[in-house]
Amino acid sequence: MANSPSGDSMLDRIVRILDSFDPKTPKLSVAALARRAQIPRATMYRLIEDLVGHGLLARDHEGQISLGLRLWELANRSAATQDLRTAALPFMEDINQLLGQNTQLAMLHQDDVLVIERLSRPGSVVNQASVAGRMPIHRTSMGMALLAYSPAPVLEDYLSRHEEAVLDYHPRLRHELAEIRRRGYATFDGFIDPETTGAAAPILDGQGYAAAVLAVVVPRGSATLPAAAMALRTAARGISRALGYAADG
Amino acid sequence: MANSPSGDSMLDRIVRILDSFDPKTPKLSVAALARRAQIPRATMYRLIEDLVGHGLLARDHEGQISLGLRLWELANRSAATQDLRTAALPFMEDINQLLGQNTQLAMLHQDDVLVIERLSRPGSVVNQASVAGRMPIHRTSMGMALLAYSPAPVLEDYLSRHEEAVLDYHPRLRHELAEIRRRGYATFDGFIDPETTGAAAPILDGQGYAAAVLAVVVPRGSATLPAAAMALRTAARGISRALGYAADG
């Protein structure tokens, strides 16, 4: 791909532009966007023109730039996440209503937990997750459940890059992962908000590995945690079945 | 932006590649993708390499190409659709459970209705809509409700391009749109499936225009249509309020 004088490709630049937006900054001025994406202002004007023309970015009447609806359409129309969401949503609604707490669906992606869907309720405990947001693997119940049910090479690969940080939190990691597999779910206290506990159960694929994870956040020390975990495990098995995987074992 | 010898830009090509996937073809071989996107095979290999490297595309162990999770993440993390979905989902669940039918959330986008969210139920009537899918404006209750509550220039602009087709379906269009505004919802019989009727109520913004539309599909001739429409109107007002718009008038 043709590179700019500074050596980065057109695609690098497009990705840096899209990556400049987040839930707290859904709109940016051209100048702010150029700074964030580290693209010279003059080049930026031309690039924005092209991206707006294709609907990948949008420009409002004040000249502020945001992501375009066409980008959302292209990315969601045939996304691998769509089948998972469709299968999981009815079960997530059940959990959300039965437990009265935020319910989340997430996958492993690169070295993070990527939140695919989230159902909230008024009165739920604080929860930092947002759709398409990332959470750390070894500091969340979601990440620990995903690790416990990953193929060995995925676990070893993650550890090869993060062993020190992981062992800080989990000095007996392998024992802990075995325990999660024995119980069928993971819990984690006080991530970000010290007053909450997360619980997460794997949605298993045909090989018995986690295709995704279903999780709730409950008040810390809640007596309902074992019941919540059982509800999650039950719903996660239902989702596996709805995805066409047998939920045995 | 640098153009290829054939005259189309890198961005044109990327958009054509992303646009080659749809719910029926979430995976394509490199050859099939090159054909669909009309990009020479040799160029295609290099482009795919770059797009896979950035996570915008993914390649499975059989070499089949699909959209990448990173594309989904970038497009959803700060999407304008996210606030709308978050506000609408609890109300959509209520409608979905009360009426026992597919419930949809959609917006106008270019010359189509773009489906933002959809909740399904086992036993619902047939329904062609899918998330991030497009539906025709003047042949759906969703589109007619959106048109009826659009600013005059949006309606005139649409008619300037589609007047003949619209008048074929709606010879008394302006009368019909006024009637939709008087009743507060639109209905449409037998689109694609002759056995169904759609009903749609606008989610109004602060100016009284439709920011989006909430819709259900019910069996044609259903006696519950007036009750369904009232439920939709009620829920649509709740969503307006949840979005921060006053729901008066």
Short mmCIF file of C-alpha atoms in Angstrom, two decimals:
data_model
loop_
_atom_site.label_atom_id
_atom_site.label_comp_id
_atom_site.label_asym_id
_atom_site.label_seq_id
_atom_site.Cartn_x
_atom_site.Cartn_y
_atom_site.Cartn_z
CA MET A 1 0.00 0.00 0.00
CA ALA A 2 1.29 3.45 -0.90
CA ASN A 3 2.97 5.12 2.05
CA SER A 4 3.01 8.79 2.97
CA PRO A 5 6.35 10.62 3.34
CA SER A 6 6.17 9.89 7.10
CA GLY A 7 6.11 6.17 6.29
CA ASP A 8 2.66 5.14 7.45
CA SER A 9 0.13 3.80 5.01
CA MET A 10 -3.28 5.16 4.13
CA LEU A 11 -4.79 2.26 6.05
CA ASP A 12 -2.73 3.07 9.17
CA ARG A 13 -4.12 6.57 9.01
CA ILE A 14 -7.73 5.50 8.51
CA VAL A 15 -7.49 3.14 11.50
CA ARG A 16 -5.90 5.85 13.65
CA ILE A 17 -8.75 8.22 12.70
CA LEU A 18 -11.47 5.69 13.58
CA ASP A 19 -9.57 4.83 16.78
CA SER A 20 -9.60 8.51 17.85
CA PHE A 21 -13.26 8.35 18.84
CA ASP A 22 -14.51 6.76 22.05
CA PRO A 23 -17.66 6.89 24.20
CA LYS A 24 -16.42 10.07 25.95
CA THR A 25 -15.45 11.79 22.68
CA PRO A 26 -17.95 10.76 19.99
CA LYS A 27 -17.36 14.11 18.21
CA LEU A 28 -14.13 15.95 17.46
CA SER A 29 -13.15 19.10 15.60
CA VAL A 30 -10.90 18.57 12.58
CA ALA A 31 -7.99 20.08 14.54
CA ALA A 32 -8.52 17.82 17.54
CA LEU A 33 -8.93 14.78 15.30
CA ALA A 34 -5.69 15.65 13.43
CA ARG A 35 -3.87 15.88 16.79
CA ARG A 36 -5.29 12.59 18.11
CA ALA A 37 -4.64 10.70 14.88
CA GLN A 38 -1.23 12.36 14.43
CA ILE A 39 -1.96 13.39 10.89
CA PRO A 40 -0.90 16.79 9.45
CA ARG A 41 -3.86 19.18 9.37
CA ALA A 42 -3.73 19.80 5.60
CA THR A 43 -3.70 16.06 4.83
CA MET A 44 -6.48 15.62 7.38
CA TYR A 45 -8.90 17.93 5.56
CA ARG A 46 -8.56 15.92 2.35
CA LEU A 47 -8.87 12.59 4.15
CA ILE A 48 -11.98 13.71 6.04
CA GLU A 49 -13.53 14.87 2.79
CA ASP A 50 -13.05 11.37 1.34
CA LEU A 51 -14.20 9.56 4.48
CA VAL A 52 -17.31 11.74 4.82
CA GLY A 53 -18.01 11.14 1.12
CA HIS A 54 -18.07 7.39 1.77
CA GLY A 55 -20.15 7.78 4.94
CA LEU A 56 -17.40 6.34 7.16
CA LEU A 57 -17.31 9.69 8.98
CA ALA A 58 -20.08 12.25 9.40
CA ARG A 59 -19.83 16.04 9.74
CA ASP A 60 -22.51 18.01 11.61
CA HIS A 61 -23.63 21.58 10.88
CA GLU A 62 -20.97 22.93 13.25
CA GLY A 63 -18.20 21.07 11.41
CA GLN A 64 -17.70 18.50 14.20
CA ILE A 65 -16.69 15.05 12.98
CA SER A 66 -18.12 11.74 14.22
CA LEU A 67 -18.27 8.15 12.98
CA GLY A 68 -20.64 7.67 10.05
CA LEU A 69 -23.75 5.50 10.00
CA ARG A 70 -22.44 3.75 6.89
CA LEU A 71 -19.38 2.55 8.85
CA TRP A 72 -21.73 1.14 11.51
CA GLU A 73 -23.79 -0.54 8.80
CA LEU A 74 -20.80 -2.14 7.03
CA ALA A 75 -19.27 -3.35 10.29
CA ASN A 76 -22.49 -4.82 11.70
CA ARG A 77 -24.17 -6.26 8.66
CA SER A 78 -22.27 -9.53 8.61
CA ALA A 79 -20.34 -9.38 11.86
CA ALA A 80 -19.43 -12.62 13.60
CA THR A 81 -20.84 -10.99 16.73
CA GLN A 82 -24.34 -10.83 15.24
CA ASP A 83 -25.19 -14.55 15.55
CA LEU A 84 -23.85 -14.57 19.09
CA ARG A 85 -25.93 -11.51 20.05
CA THR A 86 -29.07 -12.89 18.46
CA ALA A 87 -28.68 -16.19 20.31
CA ALA A 88 -27.73 -14.53 23.60
CA LEU A 89 -30.17 -11.59 23.87
CA PRO A 90 -33.28 -13.50 25.05
CA PHE A 91 -31.20 -15.28 27.73
CA MET A 92 -29.57 -11.98 28.73
CA GLU A 93 -33.03 -10.43 29.19
CA ASP A 94 -34.01 -13.32 31.45
CA ILE A 95 -30.88 -12.91 33.59
CA ASN A 96 -31.28 -9.14 33.63
CA GLN A 97 -34.86 -9.47 34.91
CA LEU A 98 -34.33 -12.39 37.30
CA LEU A 99 -31.25 -10.91 38.97
CA GLY A 100 -32.05 -7.22 38.46
CA GLN A 101 -28.42 -6.47 37.61
CA ASN A 102 -26.31 -5.51 34.59
CA THR A 103 -25.76 -8.45 32.28
CA GLN A 104 -22.87 -8.66 29.83
CA LEU A 105 -21.71 -10.72 26.91
CA ALA A 106 -18.00 -10.66 26.06
CA MET A 107 -15.25 -12.36 24.05
CA LEU A 108 -11.47 -12.55 24.16
CA HIS A 109 -9.93 -10.19 21.60
CA GLN A 110 -6.20 -9.66 21.38
CA ASP A 111 -5.11 -9.14 25.02
CA ASP A 112 -8.43 -7.84 26.33
CA VAL A 113 -12.00 -8.77 27.08
CA LEU A 114 -14.18 -7.14 24.40
CA VAL A 115 -17.76 -6.39 25.53
CA ILE A 116 -20.20 -7.43 22.78
CA GLU A 117 -23.49 -6.61 24.48
CA ARG A 118 -24.71 -5.19 27.74
CA LEU A 119 -28.17 -4.91 29.28
CA SER A 120 -28.56 -2.43 32.10
CA ARG A 121 -31.25 -1.79 34.66
CA PRO A 122 -32.11 1.22 36.72
CA GLY A 123 -30.78 0.57 40.22
CA SER A 124 -28.03 -1.82 39.09
CA VAL A 125 -24.67 -1.50 40.80
CA VAL A 126 -21.95 0.59 39.17
CA ASN A 127 -20.42 -1.05 36.12
CA GLN A 128 -17.64 0.25 33.90
CA ALA A 129 -18.25 -1.96 30.89
CA SER A 130 -19.71 -0.48 27.70
CA VAL A 131 -20.54 -2.11 24.37
CA ALA A 132 -17.39 -2.41 22.23
CA GLY A 133 -15.38 -1.40 25.29
CA ARG A 134 -12.38 -3.38 26.53
CA MET A 135 -11.68 -4.76 30.01
CA PRO A 136 -8.50 -6.35 31.38
CA ILE A 137 -8.38 -10.17 31.24
CA HIS A 138 -6.82 -11.12 34.55
CA ARG A 139 -8.66 -8.52 36.64
CA THR A 140 -12.24 -9.46 35.70
CA SER A 141 -14.41 -12.51 36.22
CA MET A 142 -15.16 -12.40 32.48
CA GLY A 143 -11.49 -12.62 31.56
CA MET A 144 -10.76 -15.36 34.08
CA ALA A 145 -13.69 -17.48 32.82
CA LEU A 146 -12.49 -16.96 29.23
CA LEU A 147 -8.91 -17.94 30.16
CA ALA A 148 -10.04 -21.01 32.09
CA TYR A 149 -11.87 -22.30 29.04
CA SER A 150 -9.28 -21.37 26.38
CA PRO A 151 -7.16 -23.84 24.45
CA ALA A 152 -3.77 -24.29 26.17
CA PRO A 153 -1.82 -22.39 23.46
CA VAL A 154 -4.02 -19.29 23.96
CA LEU A 155 -3.35 -19.32 27.71
CA GLU A 156 0.39 -19.89 27.25
CA ASP A 157 0.58 -17.17 24.64
CA TYR A 158 -1.14 -14.67 26.95
CA LEU A 159 1.09 -15.66 29.87
CA SER A 160 4.25 -15.33 27.77
CA ARG A 161 3.40 -11.64 27.39
CA HIS A 162 1.80 -10.86 30.77
CA GLU A 163 3.06 -13.47 33.24
CA GLU A 164 4.40 -11.01 35.81
CA ALA A 165 1.20 -8.92 36.00
CA VAL A 166 -0.98 -12.03 36.06
CA LEU A 167 1.01 -13.71 38.87
CA ASP A 168 0.80 -10.48 40.90
CA TYR A 169 -2.96 -10.92 40.98
CA HIS A 170 -3.11 -14.68 40.82
CA PRO A 171 -0.05 -16.31 42.41
CA ARG A 172 -1.75 -19.71 42.10
CA LEU A 173 -3.13 -19.07 38.63
CA ARG A 174 -3.23 -22.64 37.34
CA HIS A 175 -4.89 -23.86 40.51
CA GLU A 176 -7.40 -21.01 40.24
CA LEU A 177 -8.22 -21.79 36.59
CA ALA A 178 -8.73 -25.47 37.47
CA GLU A 179 -11.05 -24.37 40.27
CA ILE A 180 -13.06 -22.20 37.82
CA ARG A 181 -13.40 -25.19 35.50
CA ARG A 182 -14.50 -27.40 38.43
CA ARG A 183 -17.16 -24.89 39.58
CA GLY A 184 -18.21 -23.88 36.07
CA TYR A 185 -17.92 -20.14 36.67
CA ALA A 186 -15.52 -17.39 37.78
CA THR A 187 -16.02 -14.61 40.32
CA PHE A 188 -13.91 -11.54 40.98
CA ASP A 189 -14.30 -8.95 43.74
CA GLY A 190 -13.89 -5.22 43.53
CA PHE A 191 -12.57 -4.55 40.06
CA ILE A 192 -12.58 -0.73 39.62
CA ASP A 193 -15.50 -0.42 42.03
CA PRO A 194 -14.60 -2.08 45.37
CA GLU A 195 -18.29 -2.54 46.20
CA THR A 196 -19.05 -5.00 43.43
CA THR A 197 -18.41 -8.61 42.52
CA GLY A 198 -18.50 -10.00 39.00
CA ALA A 199 -19.56 -13.52 38.12
CA ALA A 200 -19.06 -15.08 34.69
CA ALA A 201 -19.91 -18.40 33.04
CA PRO A 202 -18.49 -19.61 29.72
CA ILE A 203 -20.59 -20.10 26.59
CA LEU A 204 -18.93 -23.26 25.31
CA ASP A 205 -18.36 -24.14 21.67
CA GLY A 206 -18.41 -27.65 20.20
CA GLN A 207 -14.88 -28.33 21.48
CA GLY A 208 -15.64 -27.28 25.06
CA TYR A 209 -13.79 -23.96 24.75
CA ALA A 210 -15.34 -20.58 25.57
CA ALA A 211 -16.79 -18.94 22.43
CA ALA A 212 -17.85 -16.10 24.73
CA VAL A 213 -18.77 -15.44 28.33
CA LEU A 214 -21.98 -14.35 30.08
CA ALA A 215 -21.55 -12.21 33.19
CA VAL A 216 -23.34 -10.18 35.85
CA VAL A 217 -22.09 -7.60 38.32
CA VAL A 218 -23.67 -7.84 41.81
CA PRO A 219 -23.11 -5.94 45.08
CA ARG A 220 -20.01 -7.27 46.87
CA GLY A 221 -20.70 -9.88 49.49
CA SER A 222 -24.17 -10.53 48.04
CA ALA A 223 -25.70 -13.71 49.46
CA THR A 224 -27.29 -14.33 46.07
CA LEU A 225 -23.95 -14.95 44.33
CA PRO A 226 -24.26 -18.77 44.21
CA ALA A 227 -27.80 -18.48 42.85
CA ALA A 228 -26.67 -15.82 40.34
CA ALA A 229 -23.85 -18.10 39.19
CA MET A 230 -26.29 -20.98 38.71
CA ALA A 231 -28.60 -18.73 36.66
CA LEU A 232 -25.61 -17.66 34.52
CA ARG A 233 -24.47 -21.24 33.96
CA THR A 234 -27.99 -22.26 32.97
CA ALA A 235 -28.38 -19.33 30.55
CA ALA A 236 -24.88 -19.87 29.11
CA ARG A 237 -25.79 -23.49 28.30
CA GLY A 238 -28.98 -22.28 26.64
CA ILE A 239 -26.97 -19.87 24.49
CA SER A 240 -24.53 -22.67 23.51
CA ARG A 241 -27.49 -24.75 22.41
CA ALA A 242 -29.08 -21.82 20.52
CA LEU A 243 -25.75 -21.41 18.67
CA GLY A 244 -25.95 -25.03 17.58
CA TYR A 245 -23.43 -26.47 20.05
CA ALA A 246 -24.54 -29.39 22.18
CA ALA A 247 -24.53 -28.35 25.85
CA ASP A 248 -23.45 -31.60 27.52
CA GLY A 249 -20.81 -32.42 30.07
CA MET B 1 -6.07 10.19 -2.14
CA ALA B 2 -3.74 8.20 -4.37
CA ASN B 3 -5.63 6.50 -7.15
CA SER B 4 -4.93 3.12 -8.71
CA PRO B 5 -4.37 2.85 -12.47
CA SER B 6 -8.10 2.00 -12.82
CA GLY B 7 -8.93 5.36 -11.26
CA ASP B 8 -10.58 4.35 -8.02
CA SER B 9 -9.04 5.32 -4.72
CA MET B 10 -7.77 3.08 -1.94
CA LEU B 11 -10.79 4.13 0.11
CA ASP B 12 -13.21 3.18 -2.71
CA ARG B 13 -11.63 -0.25 -2.70
CA ILE B 14 -11.76 -0.70 1.06
CA VAL B 15 -15.45 0.26 1.12
CA ARG B 16 -16.20 -2.12 -1.77
CA ILE B 17 -14.42 -4.92 0.13
CA LEU B 18 -16.38 -4.29 3.36
CA ASP B 19 -19.57 -3.97 1.30
CA SER B 20 -19.00 -7.42 -0.26
CA PHE B 21 -20.07 -9.18 2.93
CA ASP B 22 -23.68 -9.58 4.00
CA PRO B 23 -25.68 -11.82 6.36
CA LYS B 24 -25.88 -14.57 3.70
CA THR B 25 -22.17 -14.35 2.85
CA PRO B 26 -20.25 -13.56 6.04
CA LYS B 27 -17.21 -15.46 4.65
CA LEU B 28 -15.65 -15.35 1.18
CA SER B 29 -12.61 -16.85 -0.48
CA VAL B 30 -10.04 -14.35 -1.72
CA ALA B 31 -11.07 -15.10 -5.32
CA ALA B 32 -14.78 -14.55 -4.60
CA LEU B 33 -14.02 -11.38 -2.66
CA ALA B 34 -11.88 -10.05 -5.53
CA ARG B 35 -14.76 -10.72 -7.94
CA ARG B 36 -17.37 -9.09 -5.72
CA ALA B 37 -15.24 -6.05 -4.94
CA GLN B 38 -14.01 -5.82 -8.58
CA ILE B 39 -10.39 -5.68 -7.56
CA PRO B 40 -7.62 -7.51 -9.49
CA ARG B 41 -6.63 -10.71 -7.68
CA ALA B 42 -2.96 -9.76 -7.27
CA THR B 43 -3.84 -6.38 -5.74
CA MET B 44 -6.42 -8.12 -3.58
CA TYR B 45 -3.87 -10.38 -1.87
CA ARG B 46 -1.80 -7.39 -0.78
CA LEU B 47 -4.84 -5.43 0.37
CA ILE B 48 -6.19 -8.36 2.39
CA GLU B 49 -2.79 -8.76 4.02
CA ASP B 50 -2.94 -5.14 5.18
CA LEU B 51 -6.60 -5.28 6.24
CA VAL B 52 -6.08 -8.52 8.20
CA GLY B 53 -3.00 -6.96 9.81
CA HIS B 54 -5.18 -4.12 11.11
CA GLY B 55 -7.96 -6.47 12.22
CA LEU B 56 -10.48 -4.96 9.80
CA LEU B 57 -10.71 -8.35 8.11
CA ALA B 58 -10.09 -11.79 9.60
CA ARG B 59 -8.81 -14.97 7.90
CA ASP B 60 -9.76 -18.41 9.22
CA HIS B 61 -7.64 -21.56 9.09
CA GLU B 62 -9.14 -22.43 5.69
CA GLY B 63 -8.16 -19.05 4.23
CA GLN B 64 -11.75 -17.76 4.15
CA ILE B 65 -12.06 -14.02 4.76
CA SER B 66 -14.61 -12.33 7.02
CA LEU B 67 -15.01 -8.96 8.74
CA GLY B 68 -12.64 -8.48 11.68
CA LEU B 69 -13.62 -7.98 15.29
CA ARG B 70 -11.49 -4.83 15.39
CA LEU B 71 -13.68 -3.27 12.67
CA TRP B 72 -16.75 -4.08 14.76
CA GLU B 73 -15.08 -2.54 17.81
CA LEU B 74 -14.05 0.68 16.05
CA ALA B 75 -17.46 1.13 14.45
CA ASN B 76 -19.47 0.47 17.62
CA ARG B 77 -17.37 2.07 20.32
CA SER B 78 -18.65 5.60 19.81
CA ALA B 79 -21.46 5.09 17.34
CA ALA B 80 -24.38 7.54 17.34
CA THR B 81 -26.57 4.43 17.35
CA GLN B 82 -25.25 3.36 20.77
CA ASP B 83 -27.16 5.96 22.85
CA LEU B 84 -30.32 5.22 20.90
CA ARG B 85 -29.95 1.46 21.44
CA THR B 86 -29.22 1.87 25.15
CA ALA B 87 -32.29 4.08 25.62
CA ALA B 88 -34.52 1.88 23.46
CA LEU B 89 -33.59 -1.68 24.54
CA PRO B 90 -35.59 -1.84 27.82
CA PHE B 91 -38.69 -0.49 26.03
CA MET B 92 -38.14 -2.89 23.14
CA GLU B 93 -38.02 -5.79 25.59
CA ASP B 94 -41.34 -4.66 27.08
CA ILE B 95 -42.98 -4.47 23.65
CA ASN B 96 -41.43 -7.78 22.62
CA GLN B 97 -42.85 -9.49 25.71
CA LEU B 98 -46.23 -7.75 25.82
CA LEU B 99 -47.01 -8.29 22.13
CA GLY B 100 -45.01 -11.48 21.61
CA GLN B 101 -43.79 -10.28 18.21
CA ASN B 102 -40.57 -9.07 16.57
CA THR B 103 -39.72 -5.55 17.64
CA GLN B 104 -37.50 -3.24 15.61
CA LEU B 105 -35.69 0.04 15.92
CA ALA B 106 -34.76 1.87 12.70
CA MET B 107 -33.56 5.18 11.26
CA LEU B 108 -33.61 6.89 7.87
CA HIS B 109 -30.24 6.53 6.16
CA GLN B 110 -29.69 7.75 2.61
CA ASP B 111 -32.71 6.45 0.68
CA ASP B 112 -33.47 3.48 2.95
CA VAL B 113 -34.67 2.46 6.36
CA LEU B 114 -31.64 1.18 8.30
CA VAL B 115 -32.46 -1.36 11.02
CA ILE B 116 -30.50 -0.51 14.20
CA GLU B 117 -31.81 -3.20 16.52
CA ARG B 118 -34.19 -6.11 16.43
CA LEU B 119 -35.59 -8.36 19.15
CA SER B 120 -37.11 -11.64 18.00
CA ARG B 121 -39.24 -14.24 19.70
CA PRO B 122 -39.86 -17.87 18.94
CA GLY B 123 -43.25 -18.05 17.24
CA SER B 124 -43.15 -14.50 15.85
CA VAL B 125 -44.45 -13.98 12.33
CA VAL B 126 -42.00 -13.94 9.44
CA ASN B 127 -39.87 -10.83 9.29
CA GLN B 128 -37.23 -9.91 6.74
CA ALA B 129 -35.45 -7.22 8.75
CA SER B 130 -31.98 -7.89 10.17
CA VAL B 131 -29.70 -5.66 12.22
CA ALA B 132 -27.78 -3.28 9.92
CA GLY B 133 -30.04 -4.40 7.09
CA ARG B 134 -31.90 -1.97 4.84
CA MET B 135 -35.61 -1.82 3.99
CA PRO B 136 -37.41 0.34 1.41
CA ILE B 137 -38.90 3.58 2.73
CA HIS B 138 -42.24 3.80 0.98
CA ARG B 139 -43.08 0.11 1.26
CA THR B 140 -42.77 -0.28 5.04
CA SER B 141 -44.62 1.15 8.03
CA MET B 142 -41.21 2.12 9.44
CA GLY B 143 -40.33 4.20 6.40
CA MET B 144 -43.76 5.85 6.22
CA ALA B 145 -43.62 6.84 9.91
CA LEU B 146 -40.11 8.24 9.38
CA LEU B 147 -41.24 10.22 6.30
CA ALA B 148 -44.33 11.57 8.05
CA TYR B 149 -42.18 12.99 10.84
CA SER B 150 -39.29 14.28 8.69
CA PRO B 151 -38.50 17.96 8.08
CA ALA B 152 -40.13 19.13 4.82
CA PRO B 153 -36.80 19.38 2.93
CA VAL B 154 -36.03 15.70 3.67
CA LEU B 155 -39.41 14.62 2.30
CA GLU B 156 -39.10 16.83 -0.79
CA ASP B 157 -35.57 15.63 -1.43
CA TYR B 158 -36.67 11.99 -1.26
CA LEU B 159 -39.65 12.65 -3.53
CA SER B 160 -37.49 14.49 -6.07
CA ARG B 161 -35.62 11.22 -6.60
CA HIS B 162 -38.41 8.64 -6.13
CA GLU B 163 -41.69 10.41 -6.83
CA GLU B 164 -42.92 7.99 -9.47
CA ALA B 165 -42.32 4.85 -7.40
CA VAL B 166 -43.78 6.48 -4.28
CA LEU B 167 -46.96 7.64 -6.03
CA ASP B 168 -47.44 4.15 -7.47
CA TYR B 169 -47.83 2.89 -3.91
CA HIS B 170 -49.29 6.00 -2.36
CA PRO B 171 -51.30 8.04 -4.87
CA ARG B 172 -52.53 10.26 -2.00
CA LEU B 173 -49.16 10.44 -0.27
CA ARG B 174 -49.50 13.84 1.41
CA HIS B 175 -52.95 12.98 2.70
CA GLU B 176 -51.59 9.66 3.98
CA LEU B 177 -48.64 11.30 5.76
CA ALA B 178 -51.01 13.81 7.41
CA GLU B 179 -53.17 10.89 8.54
CA ILE B 180 -50.10 9.15 10.06
CA ARG B 181 -49.28 12.34 11.97
CA ARG B 182 -52.91 12.63 13.16
CA ARG B 183 -52.98 9.01 14.40
CA GLY B 184 -49.41 9.01 15.71
CA TYR B 185 -48.37 5.81 13.93
CA ALA B 186 -48.13 4.15 10.51
CA THR B 187 -49.25 0.69 9.40
CA PHE B 188 -48.49 -1.20 6.23
CA ASP B 189 -49.89 -4.54 5.05
CA GLY B 190 -48.12 -7.36 3.33
CA PHE B 191 -44.64 -6.12 2.61
CA ILE B 192 -42.66 -9.12 1.30
CA ASP B 193 -44.80 -11.49 3.37
CA PRO B 194 -48.49 -10.97 2.47
CA GLU B 195 -49.57 -12.45 5.81
CA THR B 196 -48.11 -9.70 7.98
CA THR B 197 -48.81 -6.09 8.93
CA GLY B 198 -46.19 -3.69 10.23
CA ALA B 199 -46.95 -0.89 12.68
CA ALA B 200 -44.48 1.88 13.51
CA ALA B 201 -44.42 4.89 15.85
CA PRO B 202 -41.87 7.72 15.69
CA ILE B 203 -39.33 8.40 18.43
CA LEU B 204 -39.45 12.19 18.37
CA ASP B 205 -36.51 14.51 18.92
CA GLY B 206 -36.66 17.93 20.56
CA GLN B 207 -38.00 19.51 17.35
CA GLY B 208 -40.83 17.01 16.91
CA TYR B 209 -39.08 15.15 14.08
CA ALA B 210 -38.43 11.39 14.05
CA ALA B 211 -34.96 10.59 15.41
CA ALA B 212 -35.86 6.93 14.85
CA VAL B 213 -38.87 4.65 14.69
CA LEU B 214 -40.10 1.76 16.84
CA ALA B 215 -42.00 -0.99 15.02
CA VAL B 216 -43.60 -4.41 15.34
CA VAL B 217 -44.71 -6.93 12.74
CA VAL B 218 -48.01 -8.69 13.55
CA PRO B 219 -50.13 -11.24 11.66
CA ARG B 220 -52.20 -9.49 8.98
CA GLY B 221 -55.73 -8.61 10.05
CA SER B 222 -54.81 -8.97 13.71
CA ALA B 223 -57.49 -7.52 15.99
CA THR B 224 -54.75 -6.40 18.35
CA LEU B 225 -53.32 -3.83 15.90
CA PRO B 226 -54.83 -0.76 17.64
CA ALA B 227 -53.59 -1.99 21.01
CA ALA B 228 -50.17 -2.79 19.51
CA ALA B 229 -49.99 0.72 18.04
CA MET B 230 -50.86 2.25 21.41
CA ALA B 231 -48.13 0.18 23.10
CA LEU B 232 -45.64 1.32 20.43
CA ARG B 233 -46.61 4.99 20.84
CA THR B 234 -46.26 4.71 24.60
CA ALA B 235 -42.86 3.01 24.38
CA ALA B 236 -41.66 5.47 21.71
CA ARG B 237 -42.47 8.39 24.04
CA GLY B 238 -40.58 6.66 26.84
CA ILE B 239 -37.55 6.30 24.58
CA SER B 240 -37.75 10.00 23.58
CA ARG B 241 -37.74 10.89 27.27
CA ALA B 242 -34.85 8.50 28.02
CA LEU B 243 -32.89 10.24 25.23
CA GLY B 244 -33.42 13.57 26.96
CA TYR B 245 -36.19 14.92 24.72
CA ALA B 246 -39.40 16.07 26.39
CA ALA B 247 -42.26 13.85 25.21
CA ASP B 248 -45.13 16.35 25.12
CA GLY B 249 -47.76 17.17 22.52
#
